[in-house]
Amino acid sequence: PESVHCQQALKEGKRLLKNGSAGAAMVRFEKAHMLARSLGDRVKERRAVRGLAAASRLAGQPRQAVKHLLRVLEISRDMGDFVGDADAYGTIADIYTDIGEFEHAAEYYDKYIARMDNTGSPV
Amino acid sequence: PESVHCQQALKEGKRLLKNGSAGAAMVRFEKAHMLARSLGDRVKERRAVRGLAAASRLAGQPRQAVKHLLRVLEISRDMGDFVGDADAYGTIADIYTDIGEFEHAAEYYDKYIARMDNTGSPV
Amino acid sequence: LETVPTIKALRSKAEAIRALELEKTLARLGEGMTNKQKKAVEDLTKSIVNKLLHGPMTALRCDGADPGAVSQTLANMEALERMFDLAA
Amino acid sequence: LETVPTIKALRSKAEAIRALELEKTLARLGEGMTNKQKKAVEDLTKSIVNKLLHGPMTALRCDGADPGAVSQTLANMEALERMFDLAA
């Protein structure tokens, strides 16, 4: 039942993101995050944190979004699942580009590029 | 039963192609072609002709391969299914490139390029 | 660092294509697929795009130490902006 | 016409990536999929690659009438050969 609620919160969060409702999405992802942690479901936990990153970015909180994305990378490392790493690094770099911090952007694009050719294994 | 034989001949033809056995593959695709035509199954007929094209190319018969690919385009037009057209034009152009006929290659690459951006609908 | 916005623009162009095509396919046959299958198809589209863009992206990054490399990187940037229509 | 071999090389590079990734995915979950689903996933990978390469491919074709266009097409060709490692 908790697992179903978590799934549902993730789904609603996604839908709200699409609609551009950053605040409402954030509430859903926070709920999903809490439930996923109490369930010990790392896949759902990561999806929730990824949602929090997208919602923060949409809400004009770029540094908060970066923080969430670094957390996504941490969870992936714990899980030994590196498929989404290129994605996460690329998105962090995009955010730094948006706020004009090109040095940081370049640093993260380099990590992105290093991982885009061998999805699925750590570099 | 004929449909099963046809399916099987296509599958064996594909496997033989992968092995580099052009002649043996051609025999299977010819059989599949005959069966598909007698069944009136245009999807399988097209797959058989595509197989004949690949086998001809592998066997060092580029002009025969082009002929088969033009036939593939004809069947697609009859079926109103244009998803594979970019593919077929591109392969024809590749074959002309292989035999040094760059004028022909350029002509077919232009048709390929015109179709690659809107897969699924006629140009 | 001049190439940073180009990297972002190219990523976003590729992502738009990938997401749209994936959505069209899942809308057509998503009903009959498990979540695991959908995830695998999504990962497949990502890894194809990543592997295809690896060369162009690498060409947009250089140390900036060697002046020859800098001018080549800028030439790559201009070519990519033309080819992928990435007007800033 | 000088760009014809480059078009072929770029097509074949992209096709190798597409076919390998598709094969890996189908090997992993092909069992549980219908033929129709497999075909749709294959078509999806093709249309993503085609749409991504449309720009670069267009940049490799020009009428040859305008000398400015010719030199730009050659610049595009050189950039693509560098970026996609298409040494002939």
GROMACS .gro file of C-alpha atoms in nm:
model
  422
    1PRO     CA    1   0.000   0.000   0.000
    2GLU     CA    2   0.283   0.243   0.089
    3SER     CA    3   0.456   0.130  -0.227
    4VAL     CA    4   0.142   0.214  -0.425
    5HIS     CA    5   0.120   0.559  -0.263
    6CYS     CA    6   0.483   0.620  -0.348
    7GLN     CA    7   0.432   0.516  -0.709
    8GLN     CA    8   0.127   0.741  -0.731
    9ALA     CA    9   0.310   1.041  -0.585
   10LEU     CA   10   0.587   0.996  -0.842
   11LYS     CA   11   0.336   0.980  -1.123
   12GLU     CA   12   0.149   1.288  -1.007
   13GLY     CA   13   0.476   1.473  -0.958
   14LYS     CA   14   0.574   1.398  -1.317
   15ARG     CA   15   0.240   1.516  -1.449
   16LEU     CA   16   0.262   1.839  -1.249
   17LEU     CA   17   0.615   1.900  -1.379
   18LYS     CA   18   0.484   1.872  -1.734
   19ASN     CA   19   0.215   2.127  -1.651
   20GLY     CA   20   0.479   2.362  -1.517
   21SER     CA   21   0.349   2.347  -1.157
   22ALA     CA   22   0.686   2.338  -0.981
   23GLY     CA   23   0.559   2.387  -0.627
   24ALA     CA   24   0.287   2.124  -0.643
   25ALA     CA   25   0.528   1.881  -0.808
   26MET     CA   26   0.782   1.938  -0.533
   27VAL     CA   27   0.528   1.842  -0.266
   28ARG     CA   28   0.455   1.513  -0.446
   29PHE     CA   29   0.822   1.429  -0.492
   30GLU     CA   30   0.893   1.506  -0.128
   31LYS     CA   31   0.616   1.269  -0.026
   32ALA     CA   32   0.745   1.002  -0.267
   33HIS     CA   33   1.096   1.053  -0.133
   34MET     CA   34   0.985   1.001   0.226
   35LEU     CA   35   0.785   0.689   0.140
   36ALA     CA   36   1.065   0.543  -0.072
   37ARG     CA   37   1.313   0.590   0.210
   38SER     CA   38   1.085   0.427   0.464
   39LEU     CA   39   1.033   0.138   0.221
   40GLY     CA   40   1.405   0.111   0.152
   41ASP     CA   41   1.330   0.127  -0.222
   42ARG     CA   42   1.636   0.290  -0.374
   43VAL     CA   43   1.506   0.295  -0.731
   44LYS     CA   44   1.201   0.496  -0.625
   45GLU     CA   45   1.413   0.709  -0.392
   46ARG     CA   46   1.633   0.803  -0.686
   47ARG     CA   47   1.334   0.882  -0.905
   48ALA     CA   48   1.197   1.105  -0.630
   49VAL     CA   49   1.527   1.292  -0.594
   50ARG     CA   50   1.547   1.330  -0.973
   51GLY     CA   51   1.196   1.477  -0.957
   52LEU     CA   52   1.300   1.715  -0.682
   53ALA     CA   53   1.590   1.830  -0.901
   54ALA     CA   54   1.362   1.900  -1.197
   55ALA     CA   55   1.107   2.077  -0.979
   56SER     CA   56   1.376   2.293  -0.815
   57ARG     CA   57   1.513   2.389  -1.153
   58LEU     CA   58   1.167   2.479  -1.277
   59ALA     CA   59   1.108   2.681  -0.959
   60GLY     CA   60   1.417   2.892  -1.027
   61GLN     CA   61   1.634   2.723  -0.763
   62PRO     CA   62   1.929   2.608  -0.972
   63ARG     CA   63   2.169   2.544  -0.683
   64GLN     CA   64   1.913   2.333  -0.506
   65ALA     CA   65   1.863   2.138  -0.830
   66VAL     CA   66   2.237   2.070  -0.856
   67LYS     CA   67   2.241   1.946  -0.498
   68HIS     CA   68   1.961   1.698  -0.574
   69LEU     CA   69   2.139   1.579  -0.888
   70LEU     CA   70   2.461   1.516  -0.695
   71ARG     CA   71   2.249   1.309  -0.457
   72VAL     CA   72   2.114   1.112  -0.757
   73LEU     CA   73   2.473   1.030  -0.853
   74GLU     CA   74   2.546   0.920  -0.495
   75ILE     CA   75   2.248   0.683  -0.489
   76SER     CA   76   2.353   0.541  -0.828
   77ARG     CA   77   2.701   0.476  -0.692
   78ASP     CA   78   2.554   0.295  -0.391
   79MET     CA   79   2.337   0.086  -0.623
   80GLY     CA   80   2.617   0.015  -0.869
   81ASP     CA   81   2.387   0.137  -1.148
   82PHE     CA   82   2.559   0.399  -1.362
   83VAL     CA   83   2.325   0.409  -1.664
   84GLY     CA   84   2.188   0.753  -1.583
   85ASP     CA   85   2.517   0.916  -1.484
   86ALA     CA   86   2.589   1.086  -1.819
   87ASP     CA   87   2.237   1.230  -1.799
   88ALA     CA   88   2.283   1.365  -1.448
   89TYR     CA   89   2.623   1.522  -1.519
   90GLY     CA   90   2.489   1.676  -1.841
   91THR     CA   91   2.192   1.826  -1.659
   92ILE     CA   92   2.414   1.974  -1.386
   93ALA     CA   93   2.629   2.132  -1.658
   94ASP     CA   94   2.318   2.267  -1.836
   95ILE     CA   95   2.209   2.432  -1.511
   96TYR     CA   96   2.551   2.595  -1.463
   97THR     CA   97   2.530   2.715  -1.825
   98ASP     CA   98   2.189   2.870  -1.752
   99ILE     CA   99   2.327   3.073  -1.463
  100GLY     CA  100   2.637   3.178  -1.656
  101GLU     CA  101   2.891   2.973  -1.458
  102PHE     CA  102   3.072   2.840  -1.761
  103GLU     CA  103   3.376   2.711  -1.571
  104HIS     CA  104   3.158   2.483  -1.362
  105ALA     CA  105   2.954   2.392  -1.669
  106ALA     CA  106   3.269   2.290  -1.858
  107GLU     CA  107   3.385   2.077  -1.567
  108TYR     CA  108   3.057   1.885  -1.558
  109TYR     CA  109   3.031   1.858  -1.938
  110ASP     CA  110   3.370   1.686  -1.925
  111LYS     CA  111   3.232   1.430  -1.681
  112TYR     CA  112   2.925   1.395  -1.903
  113ILE     CA  113   3.135   1.335  -2.213
  114ALA     CA  114   3.356   1.084  -2.032
  115ARG     CA  115   3.045   0.877  -1.951
  116MET     CA  116   2.839   0.904  -2.268
  117ASP     CA  117   3.030   0.644  -2.462
  118ASN     CA  118   3.007   0.366  -2.208
  119THR     CA  119   2.666   0.383  -2.053
  120GLY     CA  120   2.615   0.122  -1.789
  121SER     CA  121   2.963   0.096  -1.645
  122PRO     CA  122   3.156   0.328  -1.415
  123VAL     CA  123   3.438   0.533  -1.562
  124PRO     CA  124   0.167  -2.394  -4.257
  125GLU     CA  125   0.290  -2.209  -4.569
  126SER     CA  126   0.306  -1.897  -4.359
  127VAL     CA  127   0.524  -2.082  -4.106
  128HIS     CA  128   0.754  -2.207  -4.383
  129CYS     CA  129   0.783  -1.856  -4.517
  130GLN     CA  130   0.868  -1.716  -4.173
  131GLN     CA  131   1.126  -1.990  -4.126
  132ALA     CA  132   1.290  -1.926  -4.463
  133LEU     CA  133   1.320  -1.555  -4.376
  134LYS     CA  134   1.477  -1.639  -4.044
  135GLU     CA  135   1.726  -1.883  -4.193
  136GLY     CA  136   1.809  -1.636  -4.470
  137LYS     CA  137   1.889  -1.371  -4.212
  138ARG     CA  138   2.111  -1.608  -4.015
  139LEU     CA  139   2.298  -1.711  -4.331
  140LEU     CA  140   2.348  -1.347  -4.425
  141LYS     CA  141   2.510  -1.285  -4.088
  142ASN     CA  142   2.739  -1.581  -4.149
  143GLY     CA  143   2.838  -1.435  -4.483
  144SER     CA  144   2.682  -1.720  -4.684
  145ALA     CA  145   2.537  -1.514  -4.965
  146GLY     CA  146   2.440  -1.799  -5.196
  147ALA     CA  147   2.265  -2.007  -4.932
  148ALA     CA  148   2.086  -1.697  -4.801
  149MET     CA  149   1.966  -1.613  -5.152
  150VAL     CA  150   1.803  -1.956  -5.189
  151ARG     CA  151   1.611  -1.906  -4.861
  152PHE     CA  152   1.496  -1.558  -4.954
  153GLU     CA  153   1.384  -1.677  -5.296
  154LYS     CA  154   1.178  -1.949  -5.130
  155ALA     CA  155   1.035  -1.697  -4.882
  156HIS     CA  156   0.956  -1.462  -5.169
  157MET     CA  157   0.767  -1.727  -5.360
  158LEU     CA  158   0.568  -1.833  -5.053
  159ALA     CA  159   0.490  -1.474  -4.953
  160ARG     CA  160   0.359  -1.399  -5.299
  161SER     CA  161   0.140  -1.708  -5.305
  162LEU     CA  162   0.009  -1.610  -4.960
  163GLY     CA  163  -0.048  -1.252  -5.069
  164ASP     CA  164   0.150  -1.138  -4.762
  165ARG     CA  165   0.308  -0.811  -4.867
  166VAL     CA  166   0.498  -0.751  -4.544
  167LYS     CA  167   0.678  -1.084  -4.579
  168GLU     CA  168   0.721  -1.030  -4.954
  169ARG     CA  169   0.899  -0.705  -4.882
  170ARG     CA  170   1.119  -0.866  -4.619
  171ALA     CA  171   1.213  -1.136  -4.869
  172VAL     CA  172   1.302  -0.882  -5.137
  173ARG     CA  173   1.505  -0.684  -4.883
  174GLY     CA  174   1.686  -1.010  -4.803
  175LEU     CA  175   1.750  -1.072  -5.172
  176ALA     CA  176   1.901  -0.723  -5.197
  177ALA     CA  177   2.136  -0.784  -4.906
  178ALA     CA  178   2.235  -1.127  -5.037
  179SER     CA  179   2.302  -0.989  -5.386
  180ARG     CA  180   2.516  -0.713  -5.244
  181LEU     CA  181   2.712  -0.963  -5.037
  182ALA     CA  182   2.752  -1.185  -5.342
  183GLY     CA  183   2.915  -0.901  -5.536
  184GLN     CA  184   2.608  -0.825  -5.752
  185PRO     CA  185   2.552  -0.456  -5.676
  186ARG     CA  186   2.323  -0.383  -5.971
  187GLN     CA  187   2.102  -0.676  -5.884
  188ALA     CA  188   2.090  -0.545  -5.525
  189VAL     CA  189   1.979  -0.201  -5.645
  190LYS     CA  190   1.705  -0.361  -5.854
  191HIS     CA  191   1.573  -0.546  -5.549
  192LEU     CA  192   1.580  -0.229  -5.338
  193LEU     CA  193   1.383  -0.038  -5.600
  194ARG     CA  194   1.130  -0.321  -5.580
  195VAL     CA  195   1.119  -0.277  -5.199
  196LEU     CA  196   1.029   0.090  -5.254
  197GLU     CA  197   0.757  -0.012  -5.501
  198ILE     CA  198   0.599  -0.255  -5.254
  199SER     CA  199   0.611   0.011  -4.981
  200ARG     CA  200   0.432   0.255  -5.211
  201ASP     CA  201   0.162  -0.005  -5.281
  202MET     CA  202   0.124  -0.063  -4.907
  203GLY     CA  203   0.126   0.305  -4.819
  204ASP     CA  204   0.399   0.231  -4.563
  205PHE     CA  205   0.695   0.462  -4.610
  206VAL     CA  206   0.882   0.405  -4.282
  207GLY     CA  207   1.169   0.219  -4.445
  208ASP     CA  208   1.209   0.444  -4.749
  209ALA     CA  209   1.498   0.654  -4.614
  210ASP     CA  210   1.676   0.327  -4.538
  211ALA     CA  211   1.625   0.185  -4.885
  212TYR     CA  212   1.736   0.502  -5.063
  213GLY     CA  213   2.040   0.528  -4.837
  214THR     CA  214   2.140   0.170  -4.907
  215ILE     CA  215   2.105   0.219  -5.285
  216ALA     CA  216   2.330   0.524  -5.257
  217ASP     CA  217   2.583   0.328  -5.047
  218ILE     CA  218   2.598   0.063  -5.318
  219TYR     CA  219   2.661   0.323  -5.591
  220THR     CA  220   2.933   0.470  -5.368
  221ASP     CA  221   3.094   0.126  -5.341
  222ILE     CA  222   3.115   0.088  -5.717
  223GLY     CA  223   3.242   0.443  -5.767
  224GLU     CA  224   2.929   0.584  -5.932
  225PHE     CA  225   2.920   0.901  -5.726
  226GLU     CA  226   2.669   1.085  -5.947
  227HIS     CA  227   2.412   0.812  -5.891
  228ALA     CA  228   2.507   0.792  -5.524
  229ALA     CA  229   2.451   1.166  -5.477
  230GLU     CA  230   2.111   1.142  -5.647
  231TYR     CA  231   1.997   0.870  -5.409
  232TYR     CA  232   2.151   1.032  -5.101
  233ASP     CA  233   1.937   1.336  -5.183
  234LYS     CA  234   1.625   1.120  -5.180
  235TYR     CA  235   1.748   0.962  -4.855
  236ILE     CA  236   1.802   1.301  -4.691
  237ALA     CA  237   1.463   1.426  -4.807
  238ARG     CA  238   1.299   1.134  -4.626
  239MET     CA  239   1.502   1.105  -4.308
  240ASP     CA  240   1.330   1.386  -4.125
  241ASN     CA  241   0.976   1.266  -4.170
  242THR     CA  242   0.975   0.893  -4.136
  243GLY     CA  243   0.636   0.742  -4.184
  244SER     CA  244   0.488   0.977  -4.440
  245PRO     CA  245   0.549   1.014  -4.813
  246VAL     CA  246   0.749   1.312  -4.932
  247LEU     CA  247   3.445   2.797  -2.254
  248GLU     CA  248   3.293   2.963  -2.558
  249THR     CA  249   3.159   2.623  -2.662
  250VAL     CA  250   2.960   2.566  -2.342
  251PRO     CA  251   2.632   2.711  -2.477
  252THR     CA  252   2.675   2.506  -2.795
  253ILE     CA  253   2.706   2.187  -2.593
  254LYS     CA  254   2.386   2.273  -2.411
  255ALA     CA  255   2.204   2.358  -2.736
  256LEU     CA  256   2.313   2.035  -2.903
  257ARG     CA  257   2.212   1.829  -2.599
  258SER     CA  258   1.874   1.992  -2.591
  259LYS     CA  259   1.814   1.945  -2.963
  260ALA     CA  260   1.899   1.575  -2.940
  261GLU     CA  261   1.692   1.531  -2.626
  262ALA     CA  262   1.387   1.689  -2.791
  263ILE     CA  263   1.411   1.445  -3.082
  264ARG     CA  264   1.466   1.146  -2.853
  265ALA     CA  265   1.184   1.232  -2.613
  266LEU     CA  266   0.932   1.300  -2.893
  267GLU     CA  267   1.004   0.979  -3.082
  268LEU     CA  268   0.999   0.772  -2.762
  269GLU     CA  269   0.669   0.926  -2.660
  270LYS     CA  270   0.514   0.851  -2.999
  271THR     CA  271   0.623   0.487  -2.980
  272LEU     CA  272   0.510   0.438  -2.620
  273ALA     CA  273   0.174   0.600  -2.696
  274ARG     CA  274   0.129   0.348  -2.975
  275LEU     CA  275   0.232   0.033  -2.792
  276GLY     CA  276   0.302   0.127  -2.431
  277GLU     CA  277  -0.018  -0.041  -2.308
  278GLY     CA  278   0.114  -0.388  -2.375
  279MET     CA  279   0.455  -0.329  -2.220
  280THR     CA  280   0.573  -0.377  -1.865
  281ASN     CA  281   0.741  -0.092  -1.679
  282LYS     CA  282   1.068  -0.280  -1.702
  283GLN     CA  283   1.036  -0.303  -2.080
  284LYS     CA  284   0.951   0.066  -2.112
  285LYS     CA  285   1.252   0.154  -1.899
  286ALA     CA  286   1.477  -0.063  -2.116
  287VAL     CA  287   1.348   0.102  -2.434
  288GLU     CA  288   1.403   0.445  -2.279
  289ASP     CA  289   1.758   0.350  -2.182
  290LEU     CA  290   1.815   0.219  -2.535
  291THR     CA  291   1.717   0.553  -2.690
  292LYS     CA  292   1.945   0.734  -2.444
  293SER     CA  293   2.244   0.518  -2.512
  294ILE     CA  294   2.207   0.550  -2.890
  295VAL     CA  295   2.190   0.929  -2.864
  296ASN     CA  296   2.483   0.941  -2.620
  297LYS     CA  297   2.703   0.721  -2.835
  298LEU     CA  298   2.618   0.917  -3.150
  299LEU     CA  299   2.691   1.252  -2.987
  300HIS     CA  300   3.008   1.142  -2.814
  301GLY     CA  301   3.229   1.247  -3.107
  302PRO     CA  302   3.075   1.592  -3.165
  303MET     CA  303   3.067   1.665  -2.791
  304THR     CA  304   3.432   1.568  -2.751
  305ALA     CA  305   3.512   1.797  -3.045
  306LEU     CA  306   3.358   2.086  -2.852
  307ARG     CA  307   3.586   2.042  -2.553
  308CYS     CA  308   3.955   2.125  -2.554
  309ASP     CA  309   4.213   2.227  -2.299
  310GLY     CA  310   4.275   2.567  -2.447
  311ALA     CA  311   4.648   2.516  -2.397
  312ASP     CA  312   4.738   2.463  -2.761
  313PRO     CA  313   4.631   2.754  -2.991
  314GLY     CA  314   4.590   2.516  -3.286
  315ALA     CA  315   4.345   2.309  -3.086
  316VAL     CA  316   4.148   2.618  -2.990
  317SER     CA  317   4.094   2.727  -3.348
  318GLN     CA  318   3.995   2.376  -3.446
  319THR     CA  319   3.748   2.358  -3.160
  320LEU     CA  320   3.595   2.685  -3.278
  321ALA     CA  321   3.573   2.549  -3.632
  322ASN     CA  322   3.396   2.242  -3.495
  323MET     CA  323   3.161   2.464  -3.300
  324GLU     CA  324   3.069   2.669  -3.604
  325ALA     CA  325   3.015   2.360  -3.815
  326LEU     CA  326   2.790   2.203  -3.550
  327GLU     CA  327   2.589   2.521  -3.508
  328ARG     CA  328   2.531   2.533  -3.884
  329MET     CA  329   2.453   2.166  -3.919
  330PHE     CA  330   2.223   2.127  -3.621
  331ASP     CA  331   2.071   2.471  -3.662
  332LEU     CA  332   2.169   2.579  -3.310
  333ALA     CA  333   2.133   2.954  -3.350
  334ALA     CA  334   2.176   3.086  -2.997
  335LEU     CA  335   3.043   1.469  -5.509
  336GLU     CA  336   3.353   1.469  -5.290
  337THR     CA  337   3.127   1.432  -4.988
  338VAL     CA  338   2.965   1.107  -5.108
  339PRO     CA  339   3.210   0.875  -4.926
  340THR     CA  340   3.170   1.083  -4.610
  341ILE     CA  341   2.792   1.039  -4.621
  342LYS     CA  342   2.839   0.665  -4.652
  343ALA     CA  343   3.093   0.656  -4.367
  344LEU     CA  344   2.869   0.859  -4.136
  345ARG     CA  345   2.568   0.642  -4.218
  346SER     CA  346   2.763   0.329  -4.146
  347LYS     CA  347   2.903   0.460  -3.818
  348ALA     CA  348   2.555   0.554  -3.696
  349GLU     CA  349   2.407   0.226  -3.815
  350ALA     CA  350   2.672   0.027  -3.628
  351ILE     CA  351   2.589   0.208  -3.304
  352ARG     CA  352   2.214   0.171  -3.357
  353ALA     CA  353   2.226  -0.198  -3.447
  354LEU     CA  354   2.456  -0.289  -3.157
  355GLU     CA  355   2.251  -0.108  -2.893
  356LEU     CA  356   1.925  -0.248  -3.030
  357GLU     CA  357   2.068  -0.599  -3.029
  358LYS     CA  358   2.184  -0.566  -2.668
  359THR     CA  359   1.839  -0.448  -2.558
  360LEU     CA  360   1.650  -0.716  -2.751
  361ALA     CA  361   1.883  -0.986  -2.619
  362ARG     CA  362   1.798  -0.871  -2.268
  363LEU     CA  363   1.422  -0.843  -2.301
  364GLY     CA  364   1.327  -0.965  -2.648
  365GLU     CA  365   1.177  -1.287  -2.512
  366GLY     CA  366   0.881  -1.113  -2.355
  367MET     CA  367   0.805  -0.894  -2.656
  368THR     CA  368   0.581  -0.957  -2.952
  369ASN     CA  369   0.717  -0.922  -3.305
  370LYS     CA  370   0.508  -0.610  -3.347
  371GLN     CA  371   0.666  -0.455  -3.039
  372LYS     CA  372   1.017  -0.545  -3.155
  373LYS     CA  373   0.948  -0.391  -3.494
  374ALA     CA  374   0.819  -0.072  -3.330
  375VAL     CA  375   1.131  -0.046  -3.113
  376GLU     CA  376   1.350  -0.101  -3.419
  377ASP     CA  377   1.161   0.169  -3.609
  378LEU     CA  378   1.199   0.399  -3.308
  379THR     CA  379   1.577   0.360  -3.308
  380LYS     CA  380   1.585   0.425  -3.683
  381SER     CA  381   1.378   0.738  -3.665
  382ILE     CA  382   1.585   0.885  -3.381
  383VAL     CA  383   1.906   0.825  -3.577
  384ASN     CA  384   1.755   0.962  -3.898
  385LYS     CA  385   1.625   1.276  -3.732
  386LEU     CA  386   1.954   1.338  -3.554
  387LEU     CA  387   2.159   1.293  -3.869
  388HIS     CA  388   1.930   1.497  -4.091
  389GLY     CA  389   2.119   1.821  -4.025
  390PRO     CA  390   2.472   1.686  -4.077
  391MET     CA  391   2.365   1.493  -4.387
  392THR     CA  392   2.201   1.800  -4.538
  393ALA     CA  393   2.521   1.992  -4.466
  394LEU     CA  394   2.711   1.741  -4.678
  395ARG     CA  395   2.497   1.799  -4.985
  396CYS     CA  396   2.507   2.115  -5.193
  397ASP     CA  397   2.435   2.208  -5.552
  398GLY     CA  398   2.791   2.299  -5.633
  399ALA     CA  399   2.662   2.605  -5.821
  400ASP     CA  400   2.768   2.864  -5.564
  401PRO     CA  401   3.143   2.859  -5.483
  402GLY     CA  402   3.078   2.987  -5.130
  403ALA     CA  403   2.846   2.693  -5.065
  404VAL     CA  404   3.106   2.450  -5.197
  405SER     CA  405   3.374   2.568  -4.956
  406GLN     CA  406   3.129   2.558  -4.667
  407THR     CA  407   3.024   2.205  -4.759
  408LEU     CA  408   3.389   2.102  -4.759
  409ALA     CA  409   3.437   2.265  -4.418
  410ASN     CA  410   3.136   2.070  -4.291
  411MET     CA  411   3.281   1.753  -4.436
  412GLU     CA  412   3.616   1.803  -4.266
  413ALA     CA  413   3.451   1.882  -3.934
  414LEU     CA  414   3.231   1.571  -3.953
  415GLU     CA  415   3.524   1.350  -4.045
  416ARG     CA  416   3.715   1.480  -3.745
  417MET     CA  417   3.425   1.460  -3.506
  418PHE     CA  418   3.293   1.118  -3.603
  419ASP     CA  419   3.638   0.977  -3.669
  420LEU     CA  420   3.554   0.884  -4.028
  421ALA     CA  421   3.907   0.839  -4.162
  422ALA     CA  422   3.852   0.694  -4.509
   0.00000   0.00000   0.00000
